[in-house]
Amino acid sequence: MLKKLPFIFFILLFTMCKSKKNVTDSTKVEEKEKVEKIYYTEQTKNDFRAVSEKVQKKFLKDYKADTPEYAILFFTKGFNGEKIEVKNEEEIIFVDGVTTDKTTGLAKNMRIKVTLDTEIYDRATKKKIYVKSNKVGKHKFIYIMKDTDGEQPYKITYSDKLRPAK
């Protein structure tokens, strides 16, 4: 028994001393994504008043967004001149102040690629929101509304319908 005791102690010592696991880059990225706060809500909506199919097709043609690789991004209510930066991994699409027109309810619109994630940075609030390619590819129109209350002040609405100017 006494001869076995050092042997058992030796085995216990090595089983208790485990080496530190290597943390992969993907794990670090996942941890970073968990830390980043989401400042927006998303919804899909097609049950509102819309322009005719003919007007919608003309609008898309005028913006050269009538092919499947493009969609139209709209800033709607709640913008009061804040400087907004819109970009994807290929280019900066827009950088300027955005102000909502009270009569139409629209602030600004632009064409975006549906194959790339689009990042929108509001310099006034220092918050980023993302229009993900896996969601935008299914819809032609993306509406972004800003509300000053709450932890998620932005609402992204994906739609297949073009809303009329009031």
Coordinates of C-alpha atoms in Angstrom, one line a residue:
M1 CA 0.0 0.0 0.0
L2 CA 2.8 2.4 0.9
K3 CA 4.4 1.7 -2.5
K4 CA 1.2 2.6 -4.3
L5 CA 0.7 5.9 -2.5
P6 CA 3.4 7.9 -4.3
F7 CA 2.2 6.5 -7.6
I8 CA -1.4 7.6 -6.9
F9 CA -0.1 11.0 -5.8
F10 CA 1.9 11.3 -9.0
I11 CA -1.2 10.5 -11.1
L12 CA -3.4 12.9 -9.2
L13 CA -0.8 15.7 -9.6
F14 CA -0.7 15.3 -13.4
T15 CA -4.5 15.0 -13.8
M16 CA -5.1 18.2 -11.8
C17 CA -2.5 20.2 -13.8
K18 CA -4.2 20.8 -17.1
S19 CA -2.7 23.1 -19.7
K20 CA -4.5 26.3 -20.7
K21 CA -6.7 25.8 -23.8
N22 CA -5.8 27.9 -26.8
V23 CA -8.4 30.5 -27.7
T24 CA -9.0 30.7 -31.4
D25 CA -9.5 33.9 -33.4
S26 CA -13.1 32.8 -34.1
T27 CA -13.8 32.6 -30.4
K28 CA -12.4 36.1 -29.9
V29 CA -14.7 37.4 -32.7
E30 CA -17.7 35.7 -31.2
E31 CA -16.9 37.3 -27.8
K32 CA -16.6 40.8 -29.5
E33 CA -19.9 40.3 -31.2
K34 CA -21.6 39.4 -27.9
V35 CA -20.2 42.6 -26.3
E36 CA -21.4 44.9 -29.2
K37 CA -24.9 46.3 -28.3
I38 CA -27.8 46.2 -30.8
Y39 CA -29.4 49.6 -31.1
Y40 CA -32.2 48.6 -33.5
T41 CA -35.2 46.4 -34.0
E42 CA -36.2 44.7 -37.3
Q43 CA -39.4 43.9 -38.9
T44 CA -40.8 42.8 -42.3
K45 CA -43.9 44.7 -43.4
N46 CA -45.9 44.8 -46.6
D47 CA -49.4 45.6 -45.3
F48 CA -49.3 49.4 -45.8
R49 CA -50.4 51.8 -48.5
A50 CA -48.1 51.6 -51.4
V51 CA -47.6 53.1 -54.9
S52 CA -48.8 51.3 -58.0
E53 CA -46.6 48.6 -59.5
K54 CA -45.9 50.8 -62.5
V55 CA -44.7 53.7 -60.3
Q56 CA -42.6 51.3 -58.3
K57 CA -40.9 49.9 -61.4
K58 CA -40.1 53.4 -62.7
F59 CA -38.7 54.4 -59.3
L60 CA -36.4 51.4 -59.3
K61 CA -35.3 52.0 -62.9
D62 CA -34.5 55.7 -62.1
Y63 CA -32.3 54.6 -59.3
K64 CA -30.7 51.8 -61.3
A65 CA -32.0 49.4 -58.7
D66 CA -34.2 47.3 -61.0
T67 CA -31.8 44.4 -60.9
P68 CA -31.7 41.8 -58.1
E69 CA -28.4 42.9 -56.7
Y70 CA -29.6 46.3 -55.5
A71 CA -32.2 47.6 -53.1
I72 CA -33.2 51.1 -51.9
L73 CA -32.4 52.3 -48.4
F74 CA -34.7 55.0 -47.0
F75 CA -34.2 57.2 -43.9
T76 CA -37.6 58.2 -42.7
K77 CA -38.9 60.0 -39.6
G78 CA -36.9 61.1 -36.6
F79 CA -33.7 62.5 -38.3
N80 CA -32.9 66.1 -37.4
G81 CA -29.8 67.0 -39.3
E82 CA -27.4 64.4 -37.8
K83 CA -24.4 63.5 -39.8
I84 CA -24.9 59.9 -41.0
E85 CA -22.3 57.6 -42.6
V86 CA -23.4 54.7 -44.7
K87 CA -20.9 52.2 -45.9
N88 CA -20.2 48.6 -46.9
E89 CA -17.0 46.7 -47.1
E90 CA -16.4 48.0 -50.7
E91 CA -17.1 51.7 -50.4
I92 CA -18.5 54.7 -48.4
I93 CA -21.9 55.2 -49.9
F94 CA -23.0 58.4 -48.1
V95 CA -21.8 60.9 -45.5
D96 CA -23.9 63.9 -44.8
G97 CA -26.6 65.4 -42.6
V98 CA -30.0 63.8 -42.8
T99 CA -33.1 65.8 -42.0
T100 CA -36.7 64.4 -42.2
D101 CA -39.1 66.4 -44.3
K102 CA -42.2 66.8 -42.1
T103 CA -44.5 66.9 -45.1
T104 CA -43.3 63.7 -46.8
G105 CA -42.0 61.8 -43.8
L106 CA -38.8 61.0 -45.8
A107 CA -35.2 62.2 -45.1
K108 CA -32.9 60.5 -47.6
N109 CA -32.8 57.5 -49.9
M110 CA -30.0 55.7 -51.7
R111 CA -29.2 52.5 -53.6
I112 CA -27.3 49.7 -51.7
K113 CA -26.0 46.3 -52.8
V114 CA -27.9 43.4 -51.3
T115 CA -24.9 41.1 -51.4
L116 CA -23.0 43.2 -48.8
D117 CA -23.8 44.1 -45.2
T118 CA -24.4 47.8 -44.9
E119 CA -23.2 49.7 -41.8
I120 CA -24.9 52.9 -40.7
Y121 CA -23.2 55.2 -38.2
D122 CA -25.1 58.0 -36.5
R123 CA -22.4 60.5 -35.4
A124 CA -24.7 62.4 -33.1
T125 CA -25.6 59.3 -31.0
K126 CA -22.3 57.4 -31.8
K127 CA -24.4 54.3 -32.6
K128 CA -24.1 51.8 -35.4
I129 CA -26.8 49.8 -37.0
Y130 CA -26.5 47.1 -39.6
V131 CA -28.6 46.1 -42.6
K132 CA -27.5 42.5 -43.1
S133 CA -27.3 41.1 -46.6
N134 CA -29.1 37.9 -45.7
K135 CA -32.2 39.9 -44.8
V136 CA -32.0 42.7 -47.4
G137 CA -31.6 40.3 -50.3
K138 CA -35.2 39.2 -49.9
H139 CA -36.6 42.7 -50.1
K140 CA -36.3 45.7 -52.4
F141 CA -37.0 48.5 -49.9
I142 CA -35.4 49.1 -46.5
Y143 CA -36.9 51.9 -44.3
I144 CA -34.9 53.2 -41.2
M145 CA -36.8 55.2 -38.6
K146 CA -35.2 56.9 -35.6
D147 CA -36.9 57.4 -32.2
T148 CA -35.1 59.2 -29.4
D149 CA -36.5 57.0 -26.7
G150 CA -35.3 53.6 -25.5
E151 CA -32.2 51.5 -25.8
Q152 CA -33.1 50.6 -29.4
P153 CA -33.9 53.9 -31.0
Y154 CA -33.8 52.7 -34.6
K155 CA -36.3 50.5 -36.4
I156 CA -35.4 48.8 -39.7
T157 CA -38.4 47.7 -41.8
Y158 CA -37.8 45.4 -44.8
S159 CA -40.5 45.6 -47.5
D160 CA -41.3 44.7 -51.0
K161 CA -43.5 47.8 -51.4
L162 CA -42.6 51.4 -52.1
R163 CA -44.4 53.7 -49.7
P164 CA -45.8 56.9 -51.3
A165 CA -44.6 60.3 -50.2
K166 CA -47.5 61.5 -47.9

